[in-house]
Structures are given as structure tokens and as C-alpha cells.
mmCIF file of C-alpha atoms in Angstrom:
data_model
loop_
_atom_site.group_PDB
_atom_site.id
_atom_site.type_symbol
_atom_site.label_atom_id
_atom_site.label_comp_id
_atom_site.label_asym_id
_atom_site.label_seq_id
_atom_site.Cartn_x
_atom_site.Cartn_y
_atom_site.Cartn_z
ATOM 1 C CA MET O 43 -6.992 3.204 -34.255
ATOM 2 C CA ASP O 44 -6.890 6.996 -33.844
ATOM 3 C CA VAL O 45 -8.746 8.264 -30.797
ATOM 4 C CA GLU O 46 -9.516 11.762 -29.557
ATOM 5 C CA TYR O 47 -9.298 12.677 -25.853
ATOM 6 C CA GLN O 48 -11.366 15.388 -24.189
ATOM 7 C CA HIS O 49 -12.198 16.386 -20.638
ATOM 8 C CA LEU O 50 -15.624 15.369 -19.407
ATOM 9 C CA PRO O 51 -18.242 18.087 -18.956
ATOM 10 C CA PRO O 52 -19.172 18.944 -15.340
ATOM 11 C CA PRO O 53 -20.330 17.559 -13.039
ATOM 12 C CA LEU O 54 -18.498 14.475 -14.364
ATOM 13 C CA GLN O 55 -14.733 14.486 -13.816
ATOM 14 C CA GLY O 56 -12.084 12.708 -15.821
ATOM 15 C CA GLY O 57 -11.757 12.321 -19.574
ATOM 16 C CA ILE O 58 -13.336 10.625 -22.547
ATOM 17 C CA PHE O 59 -11.812 8.903 -25.569
ATOM 18 C CA GLN O 60 -13.729 8.711 -28.815
ATOM 19 C CA ALA O 61 -12.508 6.800 -31.845
ATOM 20 C CA LYS O 62 -12.988 8.403 -35.257
ATOM 21 C CA THR O 63 -14.729 5.216 -36.307
ATOM 22 C CA ASN O 64 -16.547 4.015 -33.240
ATOM 23 C CA THR O 65 -18.991 1.297 -32.333
ATOM 24 C CA ALA O 66 -22.173 1.622 -30.318
ATOM 25 C CA THR O 67 -20.308 0.432 -27.219
ATOM 26 C CA GLY O 68 -19.635 2.809 -24.346
ATOM 27 C CA VAL O 69 -17.190 1.911 -21.575
ATOM 28 C CA VAL O 70 -16.639 3.433 -18.135
ATOM 29 C CA VAL O 71 -13.225 2.648 -16.644
ATOM 30 C CA LEU O 72 -13.070 2.803 -12.837
ATOM 31 C CA GLY O 73 -9.729 2.701 -11.045
ATOM 32 C CA GLY O 74 -9.221 1.404 -7.529
ATOM 33 C CA SER O 75 -8.375 2.925 -4.171
ATOM 34 C CA SER O 76 -5.249 4.683 -5.502
ATOM 35 C CA GLY O 77 -7.586 7.299 -6.959
ATOM 36 C CA ARG O 78 -5.800 7.150 -10.298
ATOM 37 C CA VAL O 79 -7.865 8.105 -13.322
ATOM 38 C CA ASP O 80 -6.888 5.221 -15.565
ATOM 39 C CA VAL O 81 -6.353 7.072 -18.825
ATOM 40 C CA ALA O 82 -4.009 4.418 -20.240
ATOM 41 C CA ARG O 83 -6.548 1.635 -19.798
ATOM 42 C CA ALA O 84 -9.304 3.822 -21.224
ATOM 43 C CA ARG O 85 -7.164 4.471 -24.313
ATOM 44 C CA LEU O 86 -6.660 0.714 -24.701
ATOM 45 C CA PHE O 87 -10.409 0.127 -24.785
ATOM 46 C CA ALA O 88 -10.952 3.071 -27.118
ATOM 47 C CA SER O 89 -8.459 1.503 -29.548
ATOM 48 C CA GLN O 90 -11.085 -1.226 -30.007
ATOM 49 C CA GLY O 91 -13.605 1.315 -31.271
ATOM 50 C CA ALA O 92 -15.471 1.987 -28.022
ATOM 51 C CA THR O 93 -16.303 5.403 -26.585
ATOM 52 C CA VAL O 94 -14.550 5.311 -23.220
ATOM 53 C CA ILE O 95 -14.804 7.382 -20.057
ATOM 54 C CA ALA O 96 -11.882 7.378 -17.616
ATOM 55 C CA LEU O 97 -13.865 8.497 -14.586
ATOM 56 C CA ARG O 98 -12.657 10.258 -11.462
ATOM 57 C CA TRP O 99 -15.153 9.127 -8.854
ATOM 58 C CA PHE O 100 -13.518 10.342 -5.649
ATOM 59 C CA GLY O 101 -10.788 12.766 -4.688
ATOM 60 C CA GLY O 102 -11.788 15.405 -7.220
ATOM 61 C CA GLU O 103 -13.199 18.896 -6.758
ATOM 62 C CA GLY O 104 -16.350 18.714 -4.646
ATOM 63 C CA GLN O 105 -16.077 14.922 -4.356
ATOM 64 C CA GLU O 106 -15.483 12.777 -1.292
ATOM 65 C CA PRO O 107 -11.719 12.884 -0.591
ATOM 66 C CA GLY O 108 -11.781 9.163 0.231
ATOM 67 C CA ILE O 109 -13.944 6.195 -0.677
ATOM 68 C CA CYS O 110 -16.514 7.095 1.935
ATOM 69 C CA GLU O 111 -20.240 7.208 1.200
ATOM 70 C CA VAL O 112 -19.614 7.754 -2.503
ATOM 71 C CA PRO O 113 -23.008 8.047 -4.254
ATOM 72 C CA LEU O 114 -23.677 5.368 -6.873
ATOM 73 C CA GLU O 115 -25.454 8.089 -8.818
ATOM 74 C CA ILE O 116 -22.074 9.264 -10.129
ATOM 75 C CA PHE O 117 -21.862 6.033 -12.133
ATOM 76 C CA PHE O 118 -25.459 6.399 -13.301
ATOM 77 C CA ALA O 119 -24.529 9.866 -14.586
ATOM 78 C CA ALA O 120 -21.617 8.452 -16.595
ATOM 79 C CA THR O 121 -24.045 5.971 -18.156
ATOM 80 C CA ASP O 122 -26.424 8.834 -18.987
ATOM 81 C CA TYR O 123 -23.649 10.701 -20.765
ATOM 82 C CA LEU O 124 -22.563 7.727 -22.879
ATOM 83 C CA MET O 125 -26.141 7.096 -23.943
ATOM 84 C CA GLU O 126 -26.530 10.752 -24.891
ATOM 85 C CA LEU O 127 -23.541 10.231 -27.196
ATOM 86 C CA GLY O 128 -25.371 7.372 -28.918
ATOM 87 C CA CYS O 129 -23.878 4.384 -27.099
ATOM 88 C CA ARG O 130 -26.299 1.516 -26.770
ATOM 89 C CA ARG O 131 -24.146 -1.113 -25.087
ATOM 90 C CA ILE O 132 -22.697 0.112 -21.781
ATOM 91 C CA VAL O 133 -19.810 -1.800 -20.229
ATOM 92 C CA LEU O 134 -18.298 -1.016 -16.829
ATOM 93 C CA VAL O 135 -14.650 -1.958 -16.280
ATOM 94 C CA GLY O 136 -13.600 -1.754 -12.636
ATOM 95 C CA THR O 137 -10.532 -2.756 -10.666
ATOM 96 C CA SER O 138 -10.590 -3.592 -6.945
ATOM 97 C CA LYS O 139 -12.794 -0.945 -5.242
ATOM 98 C CA GLY O 140 -13.714 0.183 -8.744
ATOM 99 C CA ALA O 141 -14.917 -3.369 -9.423
ATOM 100 C CA GLU O 142 -16.991 -3.217 -6.232
ATOM 101 C CA ALA O 143 -18.572 -0.008 -7.571
ATOM 102 C CA ALA O 144 -19.138 -1.467 -11.038
ATOM 103 C CA LEU O 145 -20.890 -4.571 -9.731
ATOM 104 C CA LEU O 146 -23.105 -2.522 -7.418
ATOM 105 C CA THR O 147 -23.987 -0.169 -10.258
ATOM 106 C CA ALA O 148 -25.075 -3.062 -12.469
ATOM 107 C CA VAL O 149 -27.497 -4.211 -9.755
ATOM 108 C CA HIS O 150 -29.207 -0.811 -9.625
ATOM 109 C CA GLU O 151 -28.783 0.426 -13.219
ATOM 110 C CA PRO O 152 -30.647 -1.779 -15.745
ATOM 111 C CA ARG O 153 -28.967 -0.095 -18.733
ATOM 112 C CA ILE O 154 -25.618 -1.760 -17.950
ATOM 113 C CA SER O 155 -24.973 -4.507 -20.506
ATOM 114 C CA ALA O 156 -21.808 -5.994 -19.040
ATOM 115 C CA VAL O 157 -19.352 -5.652 -16.170
ATOM 116 C CA ILE O 158 -15.689 -6.574 -16.328
ATOM 117 C CA ALA O 159 -14.664 -6.809 -12.674
ATOM 118 C CA MET O 160 -10.938 -7.231 -12.068
ATOM 119 C CA SER O 161 -9.796 -8.244 -8.574
ATOM 120 C CA PRO O 162 -13.417 -7.867 -7.418
ATOM 121 C CA SER O 163 -15.250 -8.040 -4.100
ATOM 122 C CA SER O 164 -18.472 -9.951 -3.525
ATOM 123 C CA VAL O 165 -19.533 -7.711 -0.626
ATOM 124 C CA VAL O 166 -19.623 -4.042 0.287
ATOM 125 C CA TRP O 167 -16.832 -2.862 2.585
ATOM 126 C CA GLY O 168 -16.380 0.150 4.811
ATOM 127 C CA ASN O 169 -14.769 3.420 3.889
ATOM 128 C CA ILE O 170 -11.167 3.959 2.896
ATOM 129 C CA GLY O 171 -10.315 7.509 3.903
ATOM 130 C CA PRO O 172 -12.564 10.424 4.860
ATOM 131 C CA GLY O 173 -15.930 11.547 3.581
ATOM 132 C CA LEU O 174 -17.032 15.074 2.735
ATOM 133 C CA ASP O 175 -16.928 15.890 6.452
ATOM 134 C CA GLY O 176 -13.227 15.036 6.622
ATOM 135 C CA ILE O 177 -13.859 12.203 9.090
ATOM 136 C CA SER O 178 -12.509 8.678 8.545
ATOM 137 C CA TRP O 179 -13.619 6.985 11.776
ATOM 138 C CA PRO O 180 -16.040 5.635 13.024
ATOM 139 C CA GLU O 181 -16.330 3.436 9.980
ATOM 140 C CA ARG O 182 -19.035 4.069 7.412
ATOM 141 C CA SER O 183 -20.109 2.471 4.148
ATOM 142 C CA SER O 184 -18.113 3.064 1.003
ATOM 143 C CA TRP O 185 -21.326 3.769 -0.936
ATOM 144 C CA THR O 186 -24.721 5.410 -0.804
ATOM 145 C CA LEU O 187 -27.811 5.052 -2.974
ATOM 146 C CA ARG O 188 -30.385 7.850 -3.002
ATOM 147 C CA GLY O 189 -28.652 9.266 0.064
ATOM 148 C CA THR O 190 -28.827 6.050 2.092
ATOM 149 C CA PRO O 191 -25.580 4.251 3.056
ATOM 150 C CA LEU O 192 -25.398 0.646 1.867
ATOM 151 C CA PRO O 193 -24.852 -2.146 4.432
ATOM 152 C CA PHE O 194 -21.214 -3.222 4.702
ATOM 153 C CA VAL O 195 -18.926 -5.704 6.410
ATOM 154 C CA SER O 196 -17.140 -3.994 9.299
ATOM 155 C CA SER O 197 -13.414 -3.879 9.744
ATOM 156 C CA ASP O 198 -11.528 -5.345 12.710
ATOM 157 C CA PRO O 199 -9.393 -2.803 14.608
ATOM 158 C CA GLU O 200 -7.735 -5.646 16.534
ATOM 159 C CA TRP O 201 -6.263 -7.262 13.432
ATOM 160 C CA VAL O 202 -2.489 -7.628 13.701
ATOM 161 C CA GLN O 203 -0.731 -6.563 10.527
ATOM 162 C CA GLU O 204 0.788 -9.259 8.373
ATOM 163 C CA TYR O 205 3.716 -8.703 6.044
ATOM 164 C CA ARG O 206 4.953 -10.055 2.747
ATOM 165 C CA ASP O 207 8.256 -8.972 1.295
ATOM 166 C CA GLY O 208 8.354 -6.150 3.845
ATOM 167 C CA LEU O 209 4.950 -4.742 2.830
ATOM 168 C CA VAL O 210 1.605 -5.011 4.645
ATOM 169 C CA ALA O 211 -0.534 -7.823 3.187
ATOM 170 C CA TYR O 212 -4.182 -6.996 3.865
ATOM 171 C CA ARG O 213 -5.677 -10.257 2.583
ATOM 172 C CA GLY O 214 -5.731 -11.710 6.094
ATOM 173 C CA LEU O 215 -7.638 -8.670 7.366
ATOM 174 C CA PHE O 216 -10.497 -9.153 4.908
ATOM 175 C CA GLU O 217 -10.613 -12.895 5.552
ATOM 176 C CA ARG O 218 -10.744 -12.248 9.299
ATOM 177 C CA CYS O 219 -13.510 -9.639 8.925
ATOM 178 C CA LEU O 220 -15.673 -12.163 7.090
ATOM 179 C CA GLN O 221 -15.238 -14.545 10.017
ATOM 180 C CA VAL O 222 -15.627 -12.040 12.852
ATOM 181 C CA HIS O 223 -18.599 -10.254 11.281
ATOM 182 C CA GLU O 224 -20.299 -13.226 9.646
ATOM 183 C CA SER O 225 -23.724 -11.873 10.616
ATOM 184 C CA GLU O 226 -23.163 -8.823 8.382
ATOM 185 C CA ILE O 227 -22.328 -10.727 5.215
ATOM 186 C CA GLU O 228 -25.810 -11.408 3.838
ATOM 187 C CA LEU O 229 -26.959 -7.778 3.954
ATOM 188 C CA ALA O 230 -23.607 -6.567 2.610
ATOM 189 C CA THR O 231 -23.450 -9.076 -0.255
ATOM 190 C CA ILE O 232 -23.760 -7.496 -3.696
ATOM 191 C CA PRO O 233 -26.991 -9.125 -5.013
ATOM 192 C CA LEU O 234 -25.791 -9.890 -8.509
ATOM 193 C CA GLU O 235 -28.633 -12.296 -9.085
ATOM 194 C CA LYS O 236 -30.727 -9.131 -9.610
ATOM 195 C CA THR O 237 -28.907 -7.924 -12.727
ATOM 196 C CA THR O 238 -29.268 -9.036 -16.322
ATOM 197 C CA ALA O 239 -25.806 -7.683 -17.169
ATOM 198 C CA GLU O 240 -23.142 -10.099 -18.340
ATOM 199 C CA ILE O 241 -20.543 -10.553 -15.604
ATOM 200 C CA LEU O 242 -16.873 -11.265 -16.329
ATOM 201 C CA LEU O 243 -14.626 -11.707 -13.301
ATOM 202 C CA VAL O 244 -10.824 -11.690 -13.446
ATOM 203 C CA ALA O 245 -8.892 -12.630 -10.305
ATOM 204 C CA GLY O 246 -5.492 -13.803 -9.129
ATOM 205 C CA GLY O 247 -5.060 -16.721 -6.749
ATOM 206 C CA ASP O 248 -2.040 -15.005 -5.189
ATOM 207 C CA ASP O 249 -3.835 -11.711 -4.471
ATOM 208 C CA ALA O 250 -2.216 -10.377 -1.288
ATOM 209 C CA LEU O 251 -4.349 -7.242 -0.959
ATOM 210 C CA TRP O 252 -7.707 -8.985 -0.566
ATOM 211 C CA PRO O 253 -9.050 -12.447 -1.436
ATOM 212 C CA SER O 254 -10.435 -11.547 -4.852
ATOM 213 C CA ASP O 255 -10.259 -15.188 -5.947
ATOM 214 C CA GLU O 256 -12.536 -16.187 -3.053
ATOM 215 C CA PHE O 257 -14.830 -13.219 -3.703
ATOM 216 C CA ALA O 258 -15.095 -14.180 -7.376
ATOM 217 C CA ALA O 259 -15.925 -17.786 -6.503
ATOM 218 C CA ALA O 260 -18.653 -16.568 -4.118
ATOM 219 C CA ILE O 261 -20.187 -14.449 -6.909
ATOM 220 C CA VAL O 262 -20.178 -17.415 -9.280
ATOM 221 C CA ARG O 263 -21.903 -19.640 -6.684
ATOM 222 C CA ARG O 264 -24.555 -17.081 -5.802
ATOM 223 C CA ARG O 265 -25.460 -16.397 -9.421
ATOM 224 C CA ALA O 266 -25.409 -20.089 -10.295
ATOM 225 C CA ALA O 267 -27.990 -20.700 -7.553
ATOM 226 C CA SER O 268 -30.274 -18.354 -9.515
ATOM 227 C CA GLY O 269 -29.496 -20.067 -12.815
ATOM 228 C CA LEU O 270 -27.190 -17.290 -14.051
ATOM 229 C CA LEU O 271 -23.927 -17.882 -15.878
ATOM 230 C CA THR O 272 -20.832 -15.966 -14.784
ATOM 231 C CA GLN O 273 -17.496 -16.005 -16.555
ATOM 232 C CA LEU O 274 -14.433 -16.314 -14.333
ATOM 233 C CA VAL O 275 -10.849 -16.029 -15.551
ATOM 234 C CA LEU O 276 -8.495 -17.074 -12.761
ATOM 235 C CA GLY O 277 -4.717 -16.941 -12.689
ATOM 236 C CA GLU O 278 -3.388 -19.101 -9.880
ATOM 237 C CA ASP O 279 -0.059 -17.259 -9.615
ATOM 238 C CA ALA O 280 -1.330 -13.750 -10.369
ATOM 239 C CA GLY O 281 -1.788 -11.074 -7.740
ATOM 240 C CA HIS O 282 -4.014 -8.044 -7.257
ATOM 241 C CA ARG O 283 -2.553 -6.107 -10.197
ATOM 242 C CA ILE O 284 -3.787 -7.517 -13.502
ATOM 243 C CA LEU O 285 -1.904 -6.188 -16.508
ATOM 244 C CA LEU O 286 -3.763 -6.065 -19.799
ATOM 245 C CA PRO O 287 -1.728 -6.162 -23.042
ATOM 246 C CA GLY O 288 0.750 -3.291 -23.152
ATOM 247 C CA GLU O 289 0.121 -2.166 -19.574
ATOM 248 C CA THR O 290 2.771 -1.585 -16.938
ATOM 249 C CA THR O 291 1.917 -0.620 -13.376
ATOM 250 C CA PRO O 292 4.547 0.353 -10.780
ATOM 251 C CA ARG O 293 4.621 -1.987 -7.826
ATOM 252 C CA SER O 294 3.251 -0.431 -4.646
ATOM 253 C CA SER O 295 5.689 0.637 -1.945
ATOM 254 C CA LEU O 296 2.918 0.603 0.680
ATOM 255 C CA ARG O 297 0.953 -2.636 0.273
ATOM 256 C CA ALA O 298 1.710 -6.150 -0.881
ATOM 257 C CA HIS O 299 -0.198 -7.041 -4.031
ATOM 258 C CA GLY O 300 1.123 -10.563 -4.560
ATOM 259 C CA GLY O 301 1.772 -12.177 -7.909
ATOM 260 C CA SER O 302 4.595 -11.094 -10.195
ATOM 261 C CA GLU O 303 5.000 -9.016 -13.327
ATOM 262 C CA THR O 304 5.036 -12.204 -15.403
ATOM 263 C CA ALA O 305 2.007 -13.842 -13.752
ATOM 264 C CA ASP O 306 -0.033 -10.618 -13.678
ATOM 265 C CA ALA O 307 0.602 -10.019 -17.386
ATOM 266 C CA LYS O 308 -0.139 -13.649 -18.261
ATOM 267 C CA LEU O 309 -3.548 -13.382 -16.592
ATOM 268 C CA GLY O 310 -4.178 -10.101 -18.406
ATOM 269 C CA ARG O 311 -3.425 -11.698 -21.784
ATOM 270 C CA LEU O 312 -5.692 -14.625 -20.979
ATOM 271 C CA ALA O 313 -8.518 -12.325 -19.879
ATOM 272 C CA TRP O 314 -8.168 -10.037 -22.899
ATOM 273 C CA GLU O 315 -9.931 -12.384 -25.325
ATOM 274 C CA TYR O 316 -12.898 -12.599 -22.939
ATOM 275 C CA ILE O 317 -12.854 -8.822 -22.496
ATOM 276 C CA LEU O 318 -12.956 -8.257 -26.250
ATOM 277 C CA ALA O 319 -15.979 -10.554 -26.470
ATOM 278 C CA ALA O 320 -17.707 -8.547 -23.731
ATOM 279 C CA LEU O 321 -17.107 -5.342 -25.678
#
């Protein structure tokens, strides 16, 4: 399907794809901590007839240089824009920290119809990189709402780095933080029982960056306790990178992601049919 790409109007940053024959579905694609504006993934969703925003939500002009006290209002604004264009079904697609943002947004933005959270977190974590003040430490929340930082699970400066294939594997850090700071978990948990949005989780059992499979299971349990159904697509051998049909992502030279090209793509193909249904 032919799609047209344009830059987003300020204050939004990134781009938007619109199909010549589009549906009433609007999609916001949120990348992870790499800061990449995921234009390729946005184009993939637009090929299905959706109007799709590839959003830059940090690291842009006037934005927080890192994921540090990023206002959730930026995601509300993207929803506003899609609705102004006539979209009536709003779907957030987030990966890793972008999935954390998408799930939080659904809790506080009732116009979100569905969230597709890939390699998600079930809790809020501290900042990655500096805020507007250029300061990275002491640790602060990744997110704010109406100017107030959201509670988060603290890091552990005493964690000893673990390695996999010569790269740092951070999964053990996040697992340790949940143990060391157990008292912080309840306040930092993303209260997904408070949203009516459909939730689709996609996670790899071999995720070496953080335990997204455990996070996803925790989300399913919490929502089930409130009588809410959550879809979970799990690939036992897949890692943190989940490759949807036609996607290729260079392997990181800094962090271990786990999985393999074959397993990550297999999970992406399996998830795709569920993703199409969510659209």
C-alpha cells in the first residue's frame, strides 16, 4: 500500500505516515532507549492502512537528552494529533522503555484503545541518561505526570556487571533491584488494572537486557486478579530484540540482548497475527 511520509508539526517531533486509503486507526510507534525514531516500523504499520506516528520522545530539540523525567503529556499530545486527523482507534506500539511509556500512557489516557508492548516492563524504572539540567545522578524517575515524578524502583550501584558473549547483560541488575528494593515495587508498579485498553504483550524468554518475560507474566497476573484479559505472546528462545516481518536490526555492540536472529524473527512472525488483530 502506498504511504506518504511527512514531518510532524511542532511541538511534536518525528514523522507521520498516512496511507492514501486509510482506516480510522491511528498508531504511535515508540522506540526504546537507543533514541531511534523507528521509521521502518512505522512504515510497516502504515502499510496496513493505519495513520502512524514515529515519535521522537527524548533527545530532540528542547527535549530531555536522556530518559529522565520525560513528561507523559508528550504521548497525550500525539494522541490529540491523531484524533484531529480523524483517527478513532488509537494504538500505542512500544519497545522496551517505549513499552514502559506506552503502558503508562494507557493508564492515564482513556482514549487509548490498545497497547502493543514489546519487551515490556511491569514497573517504572529510574532515568537512563541526563534530564534537562544535564544531570544523570542522583537517580530520578524516567517519567513525570503533570510535573510530578512517578515512583520508581531504584537501581543498585553495587551490582557487579555480568557478561554474555563479551557484552554486559543487564538482566541480573533488574532482577537484583527488584529484590533489594522490594518495598518500592508496589508504588512503582504500572497499574494496568485501571485501563480499559486492550493489552498485547510480546516477550522473549532469553531476554538478556531485562527480564521482560517475568515483567509480562507479572502484568498478566495483576490484570487477571481484576478480571481483565491480557494477551501474551512468548518466545522461549527469543531475546530483547523482536523482529517483525521484514525487519532487521543490527546487534548491539554495547549490551547483550539475548536470543538470536532466527528466534527473534520467529517470535515477531508469531506476534504479527495478534498485532494485526489489535490494529
